[in-house]
Amino acid sequence: MIEKTKTSFSKKHAQWATLGIFLVINIFIWAIVARADRQGELLVAFLDVGQGDAIYIETPHGNQILIDGGSGAQVLRALGQIMPFYDRTLDLILATHPDQDHIGGFSDVMNRLNVDGVITTENTSGTSAYKAFEKSILNKHPRRILARAGERIILDNDIVLEILFPDRNARGWETNTSSIVARLFYGKKSFLFTGDSPQEIERYLVNKKGGTLHSTVLKLGHHGSRTSSSKIFLSAVDPEYAIISAGKNNKYGHPHKEVLTLLSELAIPFRSTAEQGTIIFRTKGAELEVN
């Protein structure tokens, strides 16, 4: 009787093991199918991280970039909703500037995921969040790149991230003023990321770049604050969509009424993470899909 019980248990154990293997195989098959369905497709997701910025980019061949990391652990939850559960790597992270609502989540990201490269400016901060970020860089030893205008980072076939600003060493600058401004382009579609760049930098870029700033999607500077999004800049970029990355009912009143009024005046549609949550764009270089 005891021997029979053992045999029965062994059979059940084997059946469960077989079922487990079957499920794992199926999960990976479906993951491969999902990736195959994205052939040629660029994904850009403006993550819902509350009052902060975090933008996830995945190219057709699976190269992954995170621009800014929000203020804390929310970025890991947001990434978990969009990255495959088995994926534990990021090719590149870019910190536009050292304020907590842009780099606060990076130490968690670097402690959880393998990060190959980090792009920053020389600008620093004395906050605990920034110190934790720098400690993570020292501990994990990713390749570090200091951003300079004119640099072009090839992310995939015909997909390039170009640094537009800063064009010099930003050490000692006011942090928002030091924000990296970068433009991602693929075929006929492009995305302009501005960090918290103030209006003085926007005007500087318009004087330097003019109409070449035109982009399909613009991430509004400083979460829709009146300190950014000048009329001359919005007119030069002339986006099909403006994105506001902000927390619902945040204490700063973002987005400010003046910015929303200007968007309406210029007939620029906008979407907000505070209202919609994570906003995802997909493109193969010709058409643009958003949800």
Tab-separated table of C-alpha atoms in Angstrom:
chain	number	residue	atom	x	y	z
A	1	MET	CA	0.000	0.000	0.000
A	2	ILE	CA	2.850	2.375	0.870
A	3	GLU	CA	4.656	1.507	-2.346
A	4	LYS	CA	1.477	2.196	-4.350
A	5	THR	CA	1.099	5.589	-2.692
A	6	LYS	CA	4.680	6.471	-3.576
A	7	THR	CA	4.140	5.437	-7.193
A	8	SER	CA	0.958	7.480	-7.418
A	9	PHE	CA	2.726	10.520	-5.970
A	10	SER	CA	5.623	10.117	-8.426
A	11	LYS	CA	3.227	9.993	-11.372
A	12	LYS	CA	1.437	13.121	-10.213
A	13	HIS	CA	4.771	14.865	-9.642
A	14	ALA	CA	5.882	13.957	-13.166
A	15	GLN	CA	2.594	15.169	-14.614
A	16	TRP	CA	2.928	18.527	-12.868
A	17	ALA	CA	6.546	18.823	-13.987
A	18	THR	CA	5.543	18.092	-17.583
A	19	LEU	CA	2.752	20.656	-17.391
A	20	GLY	CA	5.170	23.233	-15.948
A	21	ILE	CA	7.655	22.658	-18.768
A	22	PHE	CA	4.829	22.899	-21.307
A	23	LEU	CA	3.673	26.220	-19.843
A	24	VAL	CA	7.206	27.668	-19.813
A	25	ILE	CA	7.761	26.635	-23.438
A	26	ASN	CA	4.456	28.204	-24.440
A	27	ILE	CA	5.267	31.447	-22.615
A	28	PHE	CA	8.541	31.761	-24.498
A	29	ILE	CA	6.911	30.857	-27.817
A	30	TRP	CA	4.317	33.578	-27.314
A	31	ALA	CA	7.036	36.020	-26.289
A	32	ILE	CA	8.912	35.264	-29.521
A	33	VAL	CA	5.694	35.644	-31.531
A	34	ALA	CA	4.973	38.988	-29.840
A	35	ARG	CA	8.456	40.225	-30.744
A	36	ALA	CA	8.100	38.949	-34.310
A	37	ASP	CA	4.857	40.921	-34.637
A	38	ARG	CA	6.858	44.077	-33.806
A	39	GLN	CA	9.281	43.692	-36.710
A	40	GLY	CA	10.150	47.159	-37.908
A	41	GLU	CA	8.200	48.814	-35.098
A	42	LEU	CA	9.585	51.420	-32.729
A	43	LEU	CA	7.852	51.760	-29.356
A	44	VAL	CA	8.029	54.946	-27.281
A	45	ALA	CA	6.176	54.909	-23.953
A	46	PHE	CA	5.750	57.922	-21.685
A	47	LEU	CA	5.463	56.088	-18.380
A	48	ASP	CA	3.065	57.004	-15.617
A	49	VAL	CA	5.420	57.615	-12.684
A	50	GLY	CA	3.431	60.320	-10.937
A	51	GLN	CA	5.074	63.749	-10.717
A	52	GLY	CA	8.163	63.054	-12.794
A	53	ASP	CA	9.511	61.942	-16.163
A	54	ALA	CA	10.320	58.460	-17.451
A	55	ILE	CA	10.301	57.483	-21.120
A	56	TYR	CA	10.885	53.902	-22.291
A	57	ILE	CA	12.049	53.250	-25.850
A	58	GLU	CA	12.293	49.854	-27.541
A	59	THR	CA	13.577	49.484	-31.094
A	60	PRO	CA	12.515	46.813	-33.599
A	61	HIS	CA	15.491	44.607	-32.694
A	62	GLY	CA	14.856	44.887	-28.959
A	63	ASN	CA	17.336	47.600	-27.979
A	64	GLN	CA	15.965	49.371	-24.903
A	65	ILE	CA	16.526	52.868	-23.561
A	66	LEU	CA	15.102	54.669	-20.529
A	67	ILE	CA	15.134	58.462	-20.543
A	68	ASP	CA	14.770	59.664	-16.935
A	69	GLY	CA	13.629	57.496	-14.057
A	70	GLY	CA	10.917	59.352	-12.149
A	71	SER	CA	11.269	60.064	-8.443
A	72	GLY	CA	11.275	56.559	-6.974
A	73	ALA	CA	10.184	52.942	-7.241
A	74	GLN	CA	7.153	53.762	-9.416
A	75	VAL	CA	9.394	53.463	-12.466
A	76	LEU	CA	9.993	49.749	-11.787
A	77	ARG	CA	6.261	49.109	-11.603
A	78	ALA	CA	5.715	51.034	-14.836
A	79	LEU	CA	8.534	49.167	-16.590
A	80	GLY	CA	7.098	45.868	-15.342
A	81	GLN	CA	3.885	46.613	-17.223
A	82	ILE	CA	5.640	47.157	-20.539
A	83	MET	CA	8.842	45.080	-20.533
A	84	PRO	CA	8.758	41.262	-20.869
A	85	PHE	CA	8.776	39.696	-17.405
A	86	TYR	CA	11.950	37.729	-18.164
A	87	ASP	CA	13.871	40.787	-19.403
A	88	ARG	CA	16.416	42.097	-16.911
A	89	THR	CA	18.500	44.403	-19.092
A	90	LEU	CA	18.529	47.946	-20.402
A	91	ASP	CA	20.998	49.008	-23.065
A	92	LEU	CA	21.050	52.646	-22.043
A	93	ILE	CA	19.663	55.094	-19.523
A	94	LEU	CA	19.743	58.848	-20.036
A	95	ALA	CA	19.435	61.287	-17.137
A	96	THR	CA	18.352	64.640	-18.545
A	97	HIS	CA	19.382	66.429	-15.330
A	98	PRO	CA	19.988	65.566	-11.662
A	99	ASP	CA	16.661	66.576	-10.071
A	100	GLN	CA	14.951	63.869	-7.997
A	101	ASP	CA	11.819	63.639	-10.159
A	102	HIS	CA	14.046	62.645	-13.081
A	103	ILE	CA	16.753	60.472	-11.507
A	104	GLY	CA	15.187	59.306	-8.221
A	105	GLY	CA	14.215	55.905	-9.598
A	106	PHE	CA	17.493	55.163	-11.378
A	107	SER	CA	19.216	53.594	-8.366
A	108	ASP	CA	16.327	51.070	-8.102
A	109	VAL	CA	16.520	50.430	-11.842
A	110	MET	CA	20.267	49.839	-11.760
A	111	ASN	CA	20.040	47.593	-8.704
A	112	ARG	CA	17.335	45.463	-10.353
A	113	LEU	CA	18.403	45.487	-14.022
A	114	ASN	CA	21.681	45.184	-15.882
A	115	VAL	CA	22.383	48.566	-17.498
A	116	ASP	CA	25.076	48.757	-20.190
A	117	GLY	CA	25.441	52.533	-20.543
A	118	VAL	CA	24.546	55.822	-18.848
A	119	ILE	CA	24.299	59.265	-20.462
A	120	THR	CA	24.501	62.351	-18.238
A	121	THR	CA	25.900	65.873	-18.301
A	122	GLU	CA	28.589	67.136	-15.919
A	123	ASN	CA	25.862	68.793	-13.845
A	124	THR	CA	25.513	67.362	-10.329
A	125	SER	CA	23.345	67.701	-7.227
A	126	GLY	CA	23.840	67.322	-3.500
A	127	THR	CA	20.570	65.458	-2.934
A	128	SER	CA	20.427	61.948	-1.491
A	129	ALA	CA	18.688	60.755	-4.673
A	130	TYR	CA	21.549	61.954	-6.838
A	131	LYS	CA	24.146	60.468	-4.482
A	132	ALA	CA	22.325	57.106	-4.670
A	133	PHE	CA	22.364	57.332	-8.475
A	134	GLU	CA	26.097	58.026	-8.542
A	135	LYS	CA	26.724	55.186	-6.081
A	136	SER	CA	24.833	52.803	-8.369
A	137	ILE	CA	27.008	53.893	-11.290
A	138	LEU	CA	30.159	53.261	-9.260
A	139	ASN	CA	28.927	49.849	-8.121
A	140	LYS	CA	27.626	48.609	-11.477
A	141	HIS	CA	30.305	50.100	-13.781
A	142	PRO	CA	28.160	50.919	-16.842
A	143	ARG	CA	29.818	52.729	-19.733
A	144	ARG	CA	29.350	56.463	-19.069
A	145	ILE	CA	28.834	59.061	-21.787
A	146	LEU	CA	28.784	62.838	-21.270
A	147	ALA	CA	26.181	64.408	-23.550
A	148	ARG	CA	27.181	66.990	-26.145
A	149	ALA	CA	25.184	68.622	-28.915
A	150	GLY	CA	25.840	66.960	-32.250
A	151	GLU	CA	26.329	63.460	-30.887
A	152	ARG	CA	24.225	60.859	-32.698
A	153	ILE	CA	23.539	57.525	-31.050
A	154	ILE	CA	22.471	54.819	-33.490
A	155	LEU	CA	19.896	52.720	-31.666
A	156	ASP	CA	18.838	50.472	-34.548
A	157	ASN	CA	18.577	50.446	-38.337
A	158	ASP	CA	17.565	53.993	-39.336
A	159	ILE	CA	16.749	54.898	-35.707
A	160	VAL	CA	18.922	57.638	-34.240
A	161	LEU	CA	18.915	59.613	-31.004
A	162	GLU	CA	20.562	63.006	-31.553
A	163	ILE	CA	21.707	65.235	-28.688
A	164	LEU	CA	20.696	68.869	-29.310
A	165	PHE	CA	21.738	70.344	-25.952
A	166	PRO	CA	23.908	71.053	-23.967
A	167	ASP	CA	26.636	72.174	-26.336
A	168	ARG	CA	29.211	72.694	-23.552
A	169	ASN	CA	30.190	71.602	-20.051
A	170	ALA	CA	27.126	72.165	-17.806
A	171	ARG	CA	28.858	71.806	-14.457
A	172	GLY	CA	27.584	74.339	-11.917
A	173	TRP	CA	24.535	75.373	-13.966
A	174	GLU	CA	21.041	75.594	-12.535
A	175	THR	CA	19.823	72.006	-12.932
A	176	ASN	CA	16.818	72.612	-15.207
A	177	THR	CA	18.923	74.768	-17.513
A	178	SER	CA	21.392	71.891	-17.899
A	179	SER	CA	18.700	69.481	-19.143
A	180	ILE	CA	19.661	67.251	-22.038
A	181	VAL	CA	17.464	67.907	-25.062
A	182	ALA	CA	17.402	65.005	-27.509
A	183	ARG	CA	15.536	64.136	-30.694
A	184	LEU	CA	14.716	60.563	-31.702
A	185	PHE	CA	13.899	60.010	-35.354
A	186	TYR	CA	12.808	57.057	-37.461
A	187	GLY	CA	11.682	57.550	-41.042
A	188	LYS	CA	9.110	60.335	-41.160
A	189	LYS	CA	8.414	60.278	-37.419
A	190	SER	CA	10.342	61.942	-34.606
A	191	PHE	CA	10.165	62.569	-30.860
A	192	LEU	CA	11.632	65.554	-29.021
A	193	PHE	CA	12.558	65.086	-25.345
A	194	THR	CA	13.224	68.252	-23.355
A	195	GLY	CA	13.680	67.371	-19.681
A	196	ASP	CA	12.868	70.525	-17.696
A	197	SER	CA	14.456	72.956	-20.179
A	198	PRO	CA	13.325	76.535	-19.466
A	199	GLN	CA	12.194	79.056	-22.065
A	200	GLU	CA	15.652	80.634	-22.362
A	201	ILE	CA	17.045	77.320	-23.637
A	202	GLU	CA	14.050	76.866	-25.928
A	203	ARG	CA	14.758	80.265	-27.510
A	204	TYR	CA	18.443	79.377	-27.816
A	205	LEU	CA	17.560	76.174	-29.644
A	206	VAL	CA	15.163	77.965	-31.983
A	207	ASN	CA	17.907	80.452	-32.855
A	208	LYS	CA	20.364	77.613	-33.468
A	209	LYS	CA	18.103	75.025	-35.120
A	210	GLY	CA	15.036	76.859	-36.396
A	211	GLY	CA	12.599	74.673	-38.328
A	212	THR	CA	14.788	71.580	-37.965
A	213	LEU	CA	13.305	71.244	-34.478
A	214	HIS	CA	10.028	70.094	-36.057
A	215	SER	CA	8.984	66.812	-34.437
A	216	THR	CA	5.953	64.560	-34.521
A	217	VAL	CA	5.749	64.238	-30.735
A	218	LEU	CA	6.993	66.766	-28.163
A	219	LYS	CA	7.455	65.989	-24.484
A	220	LEU	CA	6.648	69.373	-22.952
A	221	GLY	CA	9.345	70.796	-20.701
A	222	HIS	CA	8.978	70.804	-16.917
A	223	HIS	CA	5.713	68.827	-16.749
A	224	GLY	CA	3.698	71.545	-18.454
A	225	SER	CA	5.025	74.393	-16.318
A	226	ARG	CA	4.755	77.992	-17.513
A	227	THR	CA	8.551	78.187	-17.186
A	228	SER	CA	8.771	76.117	-20.400
A	229	SER	CA	6.753	75.722	-23.631
A	230	SER	CA	7.206	79.207	-25.084
A	231	LYS	CA	5.160	80.137	-28.130
A	232	ILE	CA	8.243	80.496	-30.344
A	233	PHE	CA	9.406	77.000	-29.363
A	234	LEU	CA	6.029	75.306	-29.791
A	235	SER	CA	5.642	76.977	-33.180
A	236	ALA	CA	9.070	75.787	-34.322
A	237	VAL	CA	8.483	72.197	-33.181
A	238	ASP	CA	4.871	72.194	-34.444
A	239	PRO	CA	4.110	68.712	-33.074
A	240	GLU	CA	1.173	66.465	-33.866
A	241	TYR	CA	1.062	65.550	-30.178
A	242	ALA	CA	2.314	67.233	-27.007
A	243	ILE	CA	2.881	65.031	-23.961
A	244	ILE	CA	2.593	66.244	-20.379
A	245	SER	CA	4.257	63.985	-17.819
A	246	ALA	CA	2.854	64.949	-14.428
A	247	GLY	CA	1.176	63.545	-11.356
A	248	LYS	CA	-2.559	63.809	-10.845
A	249	ASN	CA	-3.487	66.728	-8.561
A	250	ASN	CA	0.192	67.549	-8.034
A	251	LYS	CA	1.081	70.372	-5.643
A	252	TYR	CA	2.701	72.468	-8.397
A	253	GLY	CA	-0.493	72.870	-10.411
A	254	HIS	CA	1.070	71.261	-13.507
A	255	PRO	CA	0.133	71.649	-16.269
A	256	HIS	CA	-0.282	75.404	-15.915
A	257	LYS	CA	-3.257	77.125	-17.472
A	258	GLU	CA	-1.053	79.390	-19.619
A	259	VAL	CA	0.484	76.357	-21.334
A	260	LEU	CA	-2.887	74.696	-21.989
A	261	THR	CA	-4.209	77.960	-23.418
A	262	LEU	CA	-1.207	78.230	-25.740
A	263	LEU	CA	-1.606	74.626	-26.912
A	264	SER	CA	-5.240	75.383	-27.736
A	265	GLU	CA	-4.304	78.579	-29.560
A	266	LEU	CA	-1.757	76.711	-31.701
A	267	ALA	CA	-4.152	73.772	-32.247
A	268	ILE	CA	-1.703	71.266	-30.735
A	269	PRO	CA	-3.444	68.213	-29.232
A	270	PHE	CA	-2.013	67.052	-25.911
A	271	ARG	CA	-2.102	63.972	-23.736
A	272	SER	CA	-1.254	63.765	-20.053
A	273	THR	CA	0.007	60.855	-17.966
A	274	ALA	CA	-1.914	62.360	-15.033
A	275	GLU	CA	-5.181	61.724	-16.863
A	276	GLN	CA	-4.398	58.779	-19.119
A	277	GLY	CA	-1.603	56.889	-17.379
A	278	THR	CA	1.192	55.484	-19.538
A	279	ILE	CA	0.985	56.773	-23.124
A	280	ILE	CA	2.362	54.463	-25.811
A	281	PHE	CA	3.341	55.374	-29.368
A	282	ARG	CA	4.181	52.818	-32.055
A	283	THR	CA	5.579	53.531	-35.483
A	284	LYS	CA	7.333	51.801	-38.374
A	285	GLY	CA	8.580	55.164	-39.599
A	286	ALA	CA	5.595	56.184	-41.733
A	287	GLU	CA	2.400	56.038	-39.669
A	288	LEU	CA	1.974	56.711	-35.964
A	289	GLU	CA	-0.271	54.802	-33.578
A	290	VAL	CA	-1.006	56.011	-30.051
A	291	ASN	CA	-2.890	54.440	-27.145
